[in-house]
Coordinates of C-alpha atoms (C1' of nucleotides) in Angstrom, one line a residue:
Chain A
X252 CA 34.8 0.4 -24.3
X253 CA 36.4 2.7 -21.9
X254 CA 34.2 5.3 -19.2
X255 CA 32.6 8.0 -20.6
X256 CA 34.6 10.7 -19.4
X257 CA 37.6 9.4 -21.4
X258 CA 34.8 8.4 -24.6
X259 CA 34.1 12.0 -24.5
X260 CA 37.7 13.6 -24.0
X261 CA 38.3 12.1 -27.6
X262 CA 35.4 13.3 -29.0
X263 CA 35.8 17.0 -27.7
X264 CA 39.5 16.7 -28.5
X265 CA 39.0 15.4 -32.1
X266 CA 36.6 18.7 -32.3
X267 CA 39.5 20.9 -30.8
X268 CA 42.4 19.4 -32.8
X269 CA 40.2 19.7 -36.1
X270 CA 39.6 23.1 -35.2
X271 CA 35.5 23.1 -35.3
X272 CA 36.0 25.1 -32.1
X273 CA 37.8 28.2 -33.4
X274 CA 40.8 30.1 -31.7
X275 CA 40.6 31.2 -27.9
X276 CA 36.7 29.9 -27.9
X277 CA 35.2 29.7 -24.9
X278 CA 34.3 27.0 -24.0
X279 CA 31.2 25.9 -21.2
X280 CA 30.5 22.8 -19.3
X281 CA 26.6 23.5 -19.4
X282 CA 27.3 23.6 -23.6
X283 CA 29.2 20.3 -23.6
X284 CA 26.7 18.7 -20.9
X285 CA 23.7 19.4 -23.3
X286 CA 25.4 18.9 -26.7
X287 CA 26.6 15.5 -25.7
X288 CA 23.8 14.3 -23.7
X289 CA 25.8 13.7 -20.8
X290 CA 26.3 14.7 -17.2
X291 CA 28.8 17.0 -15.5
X292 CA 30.9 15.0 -13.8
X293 CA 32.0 13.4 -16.8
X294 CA 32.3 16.1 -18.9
X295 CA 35.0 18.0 -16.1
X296 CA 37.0 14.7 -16.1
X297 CA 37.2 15.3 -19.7
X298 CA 37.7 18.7 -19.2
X299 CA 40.5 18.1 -16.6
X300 CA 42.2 15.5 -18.9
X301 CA 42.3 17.8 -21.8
X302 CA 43.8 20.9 -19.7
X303 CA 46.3 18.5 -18.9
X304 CA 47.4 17.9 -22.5
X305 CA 47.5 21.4 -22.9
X306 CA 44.4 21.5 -25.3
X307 CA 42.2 23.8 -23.6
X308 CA 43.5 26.2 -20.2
X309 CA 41.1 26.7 -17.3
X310 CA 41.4 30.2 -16.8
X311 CA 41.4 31.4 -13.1
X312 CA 38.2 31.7 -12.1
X313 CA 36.0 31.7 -14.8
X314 CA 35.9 29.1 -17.6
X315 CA 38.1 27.4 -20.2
X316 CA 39.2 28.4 -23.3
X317 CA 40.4 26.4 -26.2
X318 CA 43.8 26.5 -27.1
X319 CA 43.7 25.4 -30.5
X320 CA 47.1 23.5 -31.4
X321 CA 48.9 24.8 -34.6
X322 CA 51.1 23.1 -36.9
X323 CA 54.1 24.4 -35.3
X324 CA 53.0 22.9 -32.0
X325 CA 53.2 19.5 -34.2
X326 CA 56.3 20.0 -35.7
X327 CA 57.4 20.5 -31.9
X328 CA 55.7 17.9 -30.7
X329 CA 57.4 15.5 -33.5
X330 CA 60.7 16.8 -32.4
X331 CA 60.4 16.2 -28.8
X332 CA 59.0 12.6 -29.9
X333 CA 62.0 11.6 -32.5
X334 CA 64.5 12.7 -29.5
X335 CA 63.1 10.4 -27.4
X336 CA 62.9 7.5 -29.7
X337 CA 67.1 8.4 -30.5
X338 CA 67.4 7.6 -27.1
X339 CA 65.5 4.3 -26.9
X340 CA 67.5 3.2 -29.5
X341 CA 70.8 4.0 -27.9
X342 CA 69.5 2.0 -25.0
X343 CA 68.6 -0.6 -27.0
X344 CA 71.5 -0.9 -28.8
X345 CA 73.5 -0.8 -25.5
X346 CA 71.1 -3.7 -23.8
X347 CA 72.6 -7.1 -23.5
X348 CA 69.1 -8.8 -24.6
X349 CA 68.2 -6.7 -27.5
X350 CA 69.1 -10.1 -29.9
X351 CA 66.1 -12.1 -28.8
X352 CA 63.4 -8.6 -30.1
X353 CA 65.4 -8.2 -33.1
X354 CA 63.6 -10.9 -34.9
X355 CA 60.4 -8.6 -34.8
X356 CA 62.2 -5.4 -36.5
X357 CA 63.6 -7.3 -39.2
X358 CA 59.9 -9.0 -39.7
X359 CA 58.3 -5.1 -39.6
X360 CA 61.1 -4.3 -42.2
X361 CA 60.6 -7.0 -44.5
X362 CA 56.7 -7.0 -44.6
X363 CA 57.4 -3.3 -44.9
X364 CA 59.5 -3.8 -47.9
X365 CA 57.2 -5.8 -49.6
X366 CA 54.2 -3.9 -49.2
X367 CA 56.8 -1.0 -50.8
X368 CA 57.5 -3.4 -53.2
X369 CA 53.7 -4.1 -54.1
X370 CA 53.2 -0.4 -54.6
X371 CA 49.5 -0.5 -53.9
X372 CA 49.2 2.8 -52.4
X373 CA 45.6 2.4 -51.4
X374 CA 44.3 2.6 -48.0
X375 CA 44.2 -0.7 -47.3
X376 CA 48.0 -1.1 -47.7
X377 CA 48.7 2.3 -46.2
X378 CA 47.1 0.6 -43.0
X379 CA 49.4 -2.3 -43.6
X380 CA 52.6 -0.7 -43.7
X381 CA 51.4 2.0 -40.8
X382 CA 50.9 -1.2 -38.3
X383 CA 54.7 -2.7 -39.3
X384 CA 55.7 0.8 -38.5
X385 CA 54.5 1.3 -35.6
X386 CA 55.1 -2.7 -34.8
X387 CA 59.0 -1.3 -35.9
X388 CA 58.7 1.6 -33.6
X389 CA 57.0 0.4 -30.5
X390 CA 59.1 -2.8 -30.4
X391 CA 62.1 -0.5 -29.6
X392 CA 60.7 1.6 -26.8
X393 CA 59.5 -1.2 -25.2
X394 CA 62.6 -2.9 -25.6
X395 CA 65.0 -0.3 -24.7
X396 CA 65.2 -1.5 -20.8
X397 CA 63.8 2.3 -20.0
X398 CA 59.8 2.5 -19.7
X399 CA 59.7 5.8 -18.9
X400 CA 60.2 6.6 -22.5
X401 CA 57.7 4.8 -24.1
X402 CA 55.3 6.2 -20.8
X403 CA 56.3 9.8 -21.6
X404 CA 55.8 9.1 -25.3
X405 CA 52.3 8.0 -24.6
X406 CA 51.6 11.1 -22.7
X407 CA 52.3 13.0 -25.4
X408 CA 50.6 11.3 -28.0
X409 CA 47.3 13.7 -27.8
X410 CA 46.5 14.1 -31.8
X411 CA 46.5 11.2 -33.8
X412 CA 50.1 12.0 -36.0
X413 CA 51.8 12.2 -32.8
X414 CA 51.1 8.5 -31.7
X415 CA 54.4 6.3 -31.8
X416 CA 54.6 5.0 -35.3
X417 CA 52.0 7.3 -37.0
X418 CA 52.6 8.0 -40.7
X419 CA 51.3 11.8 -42.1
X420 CA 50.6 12.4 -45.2
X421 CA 49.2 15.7 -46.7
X422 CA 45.6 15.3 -47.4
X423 CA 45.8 15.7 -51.3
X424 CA 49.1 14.2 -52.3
X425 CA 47.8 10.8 -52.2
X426 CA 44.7 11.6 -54.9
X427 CA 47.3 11.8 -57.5
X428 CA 49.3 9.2 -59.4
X429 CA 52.3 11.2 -59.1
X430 CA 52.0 12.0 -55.4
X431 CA 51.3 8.4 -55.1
X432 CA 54.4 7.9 -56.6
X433 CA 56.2 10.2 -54.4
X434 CA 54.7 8.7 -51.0
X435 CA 55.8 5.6 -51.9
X436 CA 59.8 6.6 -52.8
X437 CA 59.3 8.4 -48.9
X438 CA 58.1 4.9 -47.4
X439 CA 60.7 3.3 -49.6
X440 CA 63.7 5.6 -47.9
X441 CA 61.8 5.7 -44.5
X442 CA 62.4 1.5 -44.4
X443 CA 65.8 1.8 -45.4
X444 CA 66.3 4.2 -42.8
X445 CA 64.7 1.6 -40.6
X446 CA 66.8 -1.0 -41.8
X447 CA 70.6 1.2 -40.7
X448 CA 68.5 1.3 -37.3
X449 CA 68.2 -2.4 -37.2
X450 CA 72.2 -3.0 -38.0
X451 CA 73.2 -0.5 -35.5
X452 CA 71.5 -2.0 -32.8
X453 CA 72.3 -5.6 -33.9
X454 CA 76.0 -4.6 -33.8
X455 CA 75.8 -2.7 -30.7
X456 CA 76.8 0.5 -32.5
X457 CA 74.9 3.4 -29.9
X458 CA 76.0 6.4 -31.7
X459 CA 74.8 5.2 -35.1
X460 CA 71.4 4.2 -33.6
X461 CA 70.7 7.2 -31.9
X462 CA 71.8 9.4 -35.1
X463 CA 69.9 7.3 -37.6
X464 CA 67.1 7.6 -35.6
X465 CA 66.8 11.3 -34.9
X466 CA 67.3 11.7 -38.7
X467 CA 64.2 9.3 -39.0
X468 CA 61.8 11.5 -37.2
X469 CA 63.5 14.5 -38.6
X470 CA 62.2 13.2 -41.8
X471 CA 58.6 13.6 -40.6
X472 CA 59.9 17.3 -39.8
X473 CA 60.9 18.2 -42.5
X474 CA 58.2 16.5 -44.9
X475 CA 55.4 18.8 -42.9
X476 CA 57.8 21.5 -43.1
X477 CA 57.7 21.2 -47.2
X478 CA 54.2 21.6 -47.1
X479 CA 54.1 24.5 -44.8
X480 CA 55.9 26.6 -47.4
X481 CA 53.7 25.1 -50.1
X482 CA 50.5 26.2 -48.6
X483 CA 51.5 29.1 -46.2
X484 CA 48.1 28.9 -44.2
X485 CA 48.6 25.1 -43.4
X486 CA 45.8 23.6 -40.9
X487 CA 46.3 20.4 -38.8
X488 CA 43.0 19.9 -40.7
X489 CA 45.5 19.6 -43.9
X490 CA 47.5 16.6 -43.0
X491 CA 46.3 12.8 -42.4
X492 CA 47.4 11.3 -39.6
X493 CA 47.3 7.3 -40.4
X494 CA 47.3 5.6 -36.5
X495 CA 46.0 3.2 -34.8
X496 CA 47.4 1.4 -32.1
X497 CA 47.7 -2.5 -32.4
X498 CA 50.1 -5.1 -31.4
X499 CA 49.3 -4.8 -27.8
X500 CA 50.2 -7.2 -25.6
X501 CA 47.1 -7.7 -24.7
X502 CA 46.5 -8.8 -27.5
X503 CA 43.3 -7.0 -28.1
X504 CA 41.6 -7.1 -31.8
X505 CA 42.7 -4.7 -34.0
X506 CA 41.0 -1.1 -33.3
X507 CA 42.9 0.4 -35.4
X508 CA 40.5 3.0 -36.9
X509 CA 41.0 5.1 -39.4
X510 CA 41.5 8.9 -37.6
X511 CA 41.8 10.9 -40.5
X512 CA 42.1 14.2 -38.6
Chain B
X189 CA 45.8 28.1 -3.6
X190 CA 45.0 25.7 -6.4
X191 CA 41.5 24.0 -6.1
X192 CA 41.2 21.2 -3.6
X193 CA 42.0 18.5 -5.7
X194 CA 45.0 19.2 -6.9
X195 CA 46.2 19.9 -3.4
X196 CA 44.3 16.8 -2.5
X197 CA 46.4 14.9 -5.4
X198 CA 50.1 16.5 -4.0
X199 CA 48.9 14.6 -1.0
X200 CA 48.3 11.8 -1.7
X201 CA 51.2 11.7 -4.0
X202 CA 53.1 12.6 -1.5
X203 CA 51.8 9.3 1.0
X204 CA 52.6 7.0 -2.6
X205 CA 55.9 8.2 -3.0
X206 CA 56.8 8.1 0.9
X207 CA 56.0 4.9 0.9
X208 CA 52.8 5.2 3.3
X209 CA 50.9 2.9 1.1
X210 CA 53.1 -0.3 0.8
X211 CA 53.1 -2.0 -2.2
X212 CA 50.2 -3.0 -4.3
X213 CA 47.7 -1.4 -1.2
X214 CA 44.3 -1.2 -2.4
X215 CA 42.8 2.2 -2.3
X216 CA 39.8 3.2 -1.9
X217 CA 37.4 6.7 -2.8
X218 CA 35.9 6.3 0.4
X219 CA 38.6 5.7 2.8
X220 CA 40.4 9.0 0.9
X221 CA 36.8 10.6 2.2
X222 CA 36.9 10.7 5.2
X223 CA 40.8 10.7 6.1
X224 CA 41.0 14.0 4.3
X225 CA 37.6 15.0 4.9
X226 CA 36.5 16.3 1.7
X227 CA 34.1 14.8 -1.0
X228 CA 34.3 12.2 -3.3
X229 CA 34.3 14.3 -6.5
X230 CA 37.4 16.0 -5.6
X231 CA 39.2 12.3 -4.6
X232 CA 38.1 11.0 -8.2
X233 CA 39.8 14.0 -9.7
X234 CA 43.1 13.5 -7.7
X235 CA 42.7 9.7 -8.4
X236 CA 42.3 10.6 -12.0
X237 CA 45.3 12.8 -12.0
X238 CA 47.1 10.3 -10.4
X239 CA 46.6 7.9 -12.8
X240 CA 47.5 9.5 -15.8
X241 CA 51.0 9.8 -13.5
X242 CA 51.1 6.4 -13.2
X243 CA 51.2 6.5 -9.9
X244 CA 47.4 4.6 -9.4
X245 CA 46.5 2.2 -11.8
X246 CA 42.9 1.9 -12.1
X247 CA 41.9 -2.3 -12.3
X248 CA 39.1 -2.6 -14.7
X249 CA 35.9 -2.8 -13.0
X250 CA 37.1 -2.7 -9.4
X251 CA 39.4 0.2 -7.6
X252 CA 42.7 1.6 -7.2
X253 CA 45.6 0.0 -6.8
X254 CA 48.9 2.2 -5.4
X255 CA 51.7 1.9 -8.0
X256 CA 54.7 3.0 -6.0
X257 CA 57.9 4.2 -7.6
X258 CA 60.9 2.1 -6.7
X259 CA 64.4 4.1 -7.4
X260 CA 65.1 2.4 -11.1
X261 CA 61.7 4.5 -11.9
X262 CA 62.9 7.6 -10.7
X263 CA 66.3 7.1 -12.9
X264 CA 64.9 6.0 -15.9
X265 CA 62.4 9.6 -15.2
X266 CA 65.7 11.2 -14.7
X267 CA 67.5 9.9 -18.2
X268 CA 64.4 11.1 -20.0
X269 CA 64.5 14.3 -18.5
X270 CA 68.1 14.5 -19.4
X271 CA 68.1 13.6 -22.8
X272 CA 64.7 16.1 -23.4
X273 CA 67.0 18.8 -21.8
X274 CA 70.0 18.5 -24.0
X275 CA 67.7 18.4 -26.8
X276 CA 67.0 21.9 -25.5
X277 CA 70.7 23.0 -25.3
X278 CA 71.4 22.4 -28.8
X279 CA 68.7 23.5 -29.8
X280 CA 69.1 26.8 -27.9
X281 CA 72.5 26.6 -29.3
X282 CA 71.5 27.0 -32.5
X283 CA 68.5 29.8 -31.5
X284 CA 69.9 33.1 -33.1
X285 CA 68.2 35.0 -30.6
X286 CA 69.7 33.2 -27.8
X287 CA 72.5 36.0 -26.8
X288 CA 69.2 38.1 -25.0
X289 CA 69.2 35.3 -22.4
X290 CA 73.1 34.6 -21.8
X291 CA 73.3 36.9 -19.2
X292 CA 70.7 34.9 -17.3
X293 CA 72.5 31.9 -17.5
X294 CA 75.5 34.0 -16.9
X295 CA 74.0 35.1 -13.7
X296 CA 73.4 31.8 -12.3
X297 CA 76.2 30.7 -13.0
X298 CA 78.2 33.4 -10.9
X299 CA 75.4 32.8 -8.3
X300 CA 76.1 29.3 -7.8
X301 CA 80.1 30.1 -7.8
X302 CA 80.1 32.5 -5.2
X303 CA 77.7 30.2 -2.8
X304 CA 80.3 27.2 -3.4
X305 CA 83.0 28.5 -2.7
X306 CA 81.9 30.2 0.4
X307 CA 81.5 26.8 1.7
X308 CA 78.5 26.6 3.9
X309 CA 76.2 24.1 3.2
X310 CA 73.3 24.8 5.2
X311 CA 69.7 24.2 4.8
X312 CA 69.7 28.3 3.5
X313 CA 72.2 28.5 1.2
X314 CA 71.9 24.8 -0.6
X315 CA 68.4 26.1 -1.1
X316 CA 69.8 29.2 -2.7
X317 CA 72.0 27.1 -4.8
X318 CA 69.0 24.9 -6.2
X319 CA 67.0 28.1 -6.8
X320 CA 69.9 29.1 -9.2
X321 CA 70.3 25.5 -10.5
X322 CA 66.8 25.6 -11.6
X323 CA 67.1 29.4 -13.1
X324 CA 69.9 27.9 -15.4
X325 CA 68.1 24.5 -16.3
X326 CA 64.4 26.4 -17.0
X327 CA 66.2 29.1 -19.1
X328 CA 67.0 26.9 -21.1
X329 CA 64.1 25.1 -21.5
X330 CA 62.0 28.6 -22.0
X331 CA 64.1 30.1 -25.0
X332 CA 65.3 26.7 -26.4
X333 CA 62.3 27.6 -29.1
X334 CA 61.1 24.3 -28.5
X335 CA 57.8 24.7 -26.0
X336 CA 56.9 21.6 -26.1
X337 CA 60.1 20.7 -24.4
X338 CA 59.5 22.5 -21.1
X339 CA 55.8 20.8 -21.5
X340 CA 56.9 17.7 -21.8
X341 CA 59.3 18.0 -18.8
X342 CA 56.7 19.3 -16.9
X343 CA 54.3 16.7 -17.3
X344 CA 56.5 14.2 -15.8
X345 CA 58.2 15.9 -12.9
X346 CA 55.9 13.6 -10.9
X347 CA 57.8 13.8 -7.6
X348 CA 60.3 16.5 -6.3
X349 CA 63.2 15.0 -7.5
X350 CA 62.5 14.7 -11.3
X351 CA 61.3 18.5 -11.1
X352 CA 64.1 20.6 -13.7
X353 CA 66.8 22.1 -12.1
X354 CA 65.9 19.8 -8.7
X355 CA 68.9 18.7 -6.6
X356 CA 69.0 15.2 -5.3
X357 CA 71.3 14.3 -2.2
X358 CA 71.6 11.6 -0.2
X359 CA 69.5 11.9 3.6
X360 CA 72.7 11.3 5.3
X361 CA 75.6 12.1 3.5
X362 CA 74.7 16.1 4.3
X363 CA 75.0 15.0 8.7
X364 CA 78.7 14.4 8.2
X365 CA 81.1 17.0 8.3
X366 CA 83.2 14.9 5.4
X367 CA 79.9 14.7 3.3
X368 CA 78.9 18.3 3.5
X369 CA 82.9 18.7 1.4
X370 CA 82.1 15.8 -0.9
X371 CA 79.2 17.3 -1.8
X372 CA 80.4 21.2 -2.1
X373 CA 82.6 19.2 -4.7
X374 CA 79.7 17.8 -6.4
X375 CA 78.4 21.1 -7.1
X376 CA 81.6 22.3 -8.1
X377 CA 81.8 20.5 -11.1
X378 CA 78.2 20.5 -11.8
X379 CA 78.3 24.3 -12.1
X380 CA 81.7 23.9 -14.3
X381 CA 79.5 21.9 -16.4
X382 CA 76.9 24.8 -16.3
X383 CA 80.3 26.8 -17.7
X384 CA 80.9 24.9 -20.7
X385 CA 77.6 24.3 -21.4
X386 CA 77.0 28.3 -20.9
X387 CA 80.4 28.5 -23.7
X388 CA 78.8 26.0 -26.2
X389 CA 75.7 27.7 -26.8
X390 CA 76.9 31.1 -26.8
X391 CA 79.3 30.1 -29.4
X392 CA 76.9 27.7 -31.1
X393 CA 78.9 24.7 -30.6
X394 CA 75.6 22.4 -30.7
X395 CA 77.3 19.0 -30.4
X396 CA 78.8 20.1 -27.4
X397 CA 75.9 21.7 -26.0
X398 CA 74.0 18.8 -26.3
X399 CA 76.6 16.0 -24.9
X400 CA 77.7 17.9 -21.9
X401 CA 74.1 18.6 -21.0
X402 CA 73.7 14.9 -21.2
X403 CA 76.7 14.6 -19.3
X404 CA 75.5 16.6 -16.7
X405 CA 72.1 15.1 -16.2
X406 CA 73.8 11.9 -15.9
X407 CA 75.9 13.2 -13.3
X408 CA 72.8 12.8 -11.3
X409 CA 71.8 9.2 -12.7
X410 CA 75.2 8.1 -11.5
X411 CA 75.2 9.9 -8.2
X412 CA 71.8 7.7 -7.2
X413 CA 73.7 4.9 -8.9
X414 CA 76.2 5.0 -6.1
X415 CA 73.7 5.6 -3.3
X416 CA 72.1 2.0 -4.6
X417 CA 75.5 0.3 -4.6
X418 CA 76.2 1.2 -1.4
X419 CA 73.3 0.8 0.2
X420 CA 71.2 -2.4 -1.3
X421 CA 67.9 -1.5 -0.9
X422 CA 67.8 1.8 -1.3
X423 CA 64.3 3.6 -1.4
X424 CA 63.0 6.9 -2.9
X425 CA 62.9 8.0 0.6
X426 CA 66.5 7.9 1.3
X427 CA 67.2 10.6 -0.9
X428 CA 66.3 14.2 -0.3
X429 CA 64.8 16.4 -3.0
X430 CA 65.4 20.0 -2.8
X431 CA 62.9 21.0 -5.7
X432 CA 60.3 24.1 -5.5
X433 CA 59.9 26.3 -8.5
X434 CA 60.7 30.2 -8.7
X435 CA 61.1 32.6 -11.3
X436 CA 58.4 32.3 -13.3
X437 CA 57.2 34.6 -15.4
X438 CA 54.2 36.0 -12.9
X439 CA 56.8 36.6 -10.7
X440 CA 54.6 35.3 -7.8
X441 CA 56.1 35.1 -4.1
X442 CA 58.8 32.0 -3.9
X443 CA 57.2 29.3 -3.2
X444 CA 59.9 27.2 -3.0
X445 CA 59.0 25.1 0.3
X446 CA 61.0 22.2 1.1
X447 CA 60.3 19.2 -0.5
X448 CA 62.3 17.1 1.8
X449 CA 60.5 13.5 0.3
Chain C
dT137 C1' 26.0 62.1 -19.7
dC138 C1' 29.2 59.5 -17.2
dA139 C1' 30.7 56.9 -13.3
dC140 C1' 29.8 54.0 -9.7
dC141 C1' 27.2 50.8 -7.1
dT142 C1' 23.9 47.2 -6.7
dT143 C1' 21.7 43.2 -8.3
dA144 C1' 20.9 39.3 -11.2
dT145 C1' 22.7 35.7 -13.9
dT146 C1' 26.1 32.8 -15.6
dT147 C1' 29.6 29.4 -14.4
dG148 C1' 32.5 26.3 -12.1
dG149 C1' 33.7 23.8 -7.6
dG150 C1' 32.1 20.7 -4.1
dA151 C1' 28.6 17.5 -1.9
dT152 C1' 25.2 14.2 -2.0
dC153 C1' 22.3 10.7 -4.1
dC154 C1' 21.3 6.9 -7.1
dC155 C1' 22.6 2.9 -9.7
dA156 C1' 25.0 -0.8 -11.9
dA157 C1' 28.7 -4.0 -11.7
dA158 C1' 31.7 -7.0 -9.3
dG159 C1' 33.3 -9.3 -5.2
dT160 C1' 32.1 -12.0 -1.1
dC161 C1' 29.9 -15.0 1.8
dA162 C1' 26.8 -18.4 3.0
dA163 C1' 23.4 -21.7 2.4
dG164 C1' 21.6 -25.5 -0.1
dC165 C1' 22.0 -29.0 -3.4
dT166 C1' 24.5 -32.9 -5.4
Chain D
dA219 C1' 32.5 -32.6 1.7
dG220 C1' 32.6 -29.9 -2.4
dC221 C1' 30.5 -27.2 -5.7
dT222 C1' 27.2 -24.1 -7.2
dT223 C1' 24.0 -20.4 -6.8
dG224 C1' 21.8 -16.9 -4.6
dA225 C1' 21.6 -12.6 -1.9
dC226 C1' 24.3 -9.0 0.3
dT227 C1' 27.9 -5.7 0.4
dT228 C1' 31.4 -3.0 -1.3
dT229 C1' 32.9 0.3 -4.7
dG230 C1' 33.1 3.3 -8.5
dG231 C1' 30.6 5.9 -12.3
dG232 C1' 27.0 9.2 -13.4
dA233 C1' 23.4 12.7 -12.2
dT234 C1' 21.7 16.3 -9.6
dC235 C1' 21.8 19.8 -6.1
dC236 C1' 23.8 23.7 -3.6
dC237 C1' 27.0 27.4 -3.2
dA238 C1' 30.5 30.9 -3.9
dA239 C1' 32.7 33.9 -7.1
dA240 C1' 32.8 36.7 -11.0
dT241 C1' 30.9 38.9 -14.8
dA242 C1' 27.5 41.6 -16.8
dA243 C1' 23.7 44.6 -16.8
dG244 C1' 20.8 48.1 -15.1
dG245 C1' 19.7 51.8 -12.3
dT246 C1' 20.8 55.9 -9.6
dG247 C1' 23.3 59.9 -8.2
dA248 C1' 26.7 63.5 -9.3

DNA sequence: TCACCTTATTTGGGATCCCAAAGTCAAGCT
DNA sequence: AGCTTGACTTTGGGATCCCAAATAAGGTGA
């Protein structure tokens, strides 16, 4: 378990990013000290760390104020991210050593596949195929032979759809058969996708792996942007962000919770 | 003024990327304490801050530990940086609204021109020429339509040089009469790039927008690259940053102080 | 009645205190 | 002599206290 302060950054963030704490709110340390049951001092690391993601803005002398993130600041935030990741893959495809990782994309791919294949769409398989992704996606930014991508991606991961590898889905496509249905044909083209990545960077070809994986993440774009003009008054609170960081190095056991945001 | 600790944290950031530390130094709330004679709740902020940088790492159950930069950091920050900037040229290429801010970039441009050609490369006027370098570079970052961009890129200008629109030269090469030309040069054709990067987004051109903003920031990658070859162990401290931010929106006083690291 | 000044209260920043955990050193036992 | 175990010390996390600044409210004078 990590320190308070950090314990409670989620917490007040999950309450931000699921907007229980309204536009502009003000927002006190004496509240969050007696709501929580904690101190001060850990509640102004938290604070701190969450001004520094942008969540909330310390105004100049007297108090923060929430700054509620909208779906556009995803969509941003998802751009910035899939830019990044064209890059790592263009590095990767350009590094000399890339043939001895390449064994664990093709793995991701293929377990992928066959949970595709399946066509289970319940959660437990959801999970499954949202740890090869990210197992797909992490494996090249730490491969790339840059780590300040993968630290700058990290940084930037604040709400649970922007983490490395998340999946979105809209909250009430995956009730139905037919959306069901639909989800899967998106994971289905998503691996494919994955698997032109793969070739590019086995064969060393930069400007197809950088291409093929901006239009990945544009896919994510674009499939929030369909909902946007579906339901004009879109929330963050609307979409499901399946996370979970795993694969570590460290090995750690899987704490990959379900943050349904 | 900011609050104490983030001046506190510029401080110490400033001793980590100097070099004051040494490698791997232990570091200690208390010793912080009482060389900068303030409190410890300020020091844990910094430290915090620090941390989330990267700068610190923060062992388990037991201290600080300094994580200094070397060089290949500081290129793989500058890459990033790159690549997140010509995300923002296309992308500003493709803005409809982007002709309102041409004349900016238009401006700088000219600016930087006239200061090149007149020759002198003093302290004054290289500082005037970075102060336009970073008006182009943080124009384009502000009406790319993209915020998260400029966020991003400010969350990881860490040290001077990975600031946008910083200009990185080499401690000596400025001494020398034969430097001071090479380097007049160097600016040169980075401000020609500035011209047909100015060209591709006024006309829309976004492929072009985005590869000769690459090209540019590259331009930088490989300058450091020769430093290194020439000079094997090169350290962040051999090169000189001229950084500080202007022209921001609250138009407060410039100040752009030298960041000589 | 309105404006201005004064006072009281809310709020955040900084300092100090306390405590638990981990590292260190030394002494005693095998 | 080497290993183990105990106490001591160092260090960081959390809680509480104090203070300055700013806002809000109330009162007084024009």
């Amino acid at each position: 378990m990590e320190s308070i302060d950090t314990e409670l950054a989620a917490r007040i963030r999950h309450d931000i990013v699921l907007g229980n704490y309204g536009e502009e709110e003000r927002i006190s340390e004496a509240r969050l000290c007696d709501t929580h049951n904690v101190s001060r001092t850990p509640v102004r690391l938290a604070l701190r760390m969450l001004e520094h993601e942008g969540l909330i803005r310390r105004s100049e002398g007297r108090g923060y104020f929430v700054n509620a993130p909208k779906v556009n600041d995803v969509l941003q935030a998802v751009q910035v991210r899939g830019h990044l990741e064209s890059l790592a893959a263009r590095l990767m495809a350009q590094s000399p050593g890339r043939h001895n990782t390449l064994p664990i994309l093709e793995a991701a791919i293929d377990e992928i596949d066959r949970l595709v294949s399946a066509g289970t769409m319940n959660d437990v398989s959801i999970r499954a195929m949202q740890k090869q992704n990210a197992v797909f996606h992490k494996t090249i930014l730490d491969c790339c032979g840059n780590d300040f991508i993968g630290f700058t991606c990290s940084r930037i991961s604040h709400m649970p759809m922007l983490e490395v590898g998340a999946m979105v889905f809209d909250r009430q496509v995956l009730s139905t058969k037919e959306g069901k249905e639909r989800s899967n044909f998106r994971l289905q083209l998503g691996n494919s996708q994955h698997k032109v990545i793969f070739e590019a960077i086995q064969s060393g070809d930069v400007v197809r792996a950088e291409g093929v994986m901006r239009e990945h993440s544009n896919t994510m774009v674009e499939y929030i942007k369909v909902f946007e003009k579906r339901n004009e008054e879109l929330t963050i609170k609307d979409l499901i962000g399946y996370s979970g960081i795993s694969v570590t190095r460290h090995e750690r056991a899987e704490t990959a919770q379900e943050t349904v945001i």
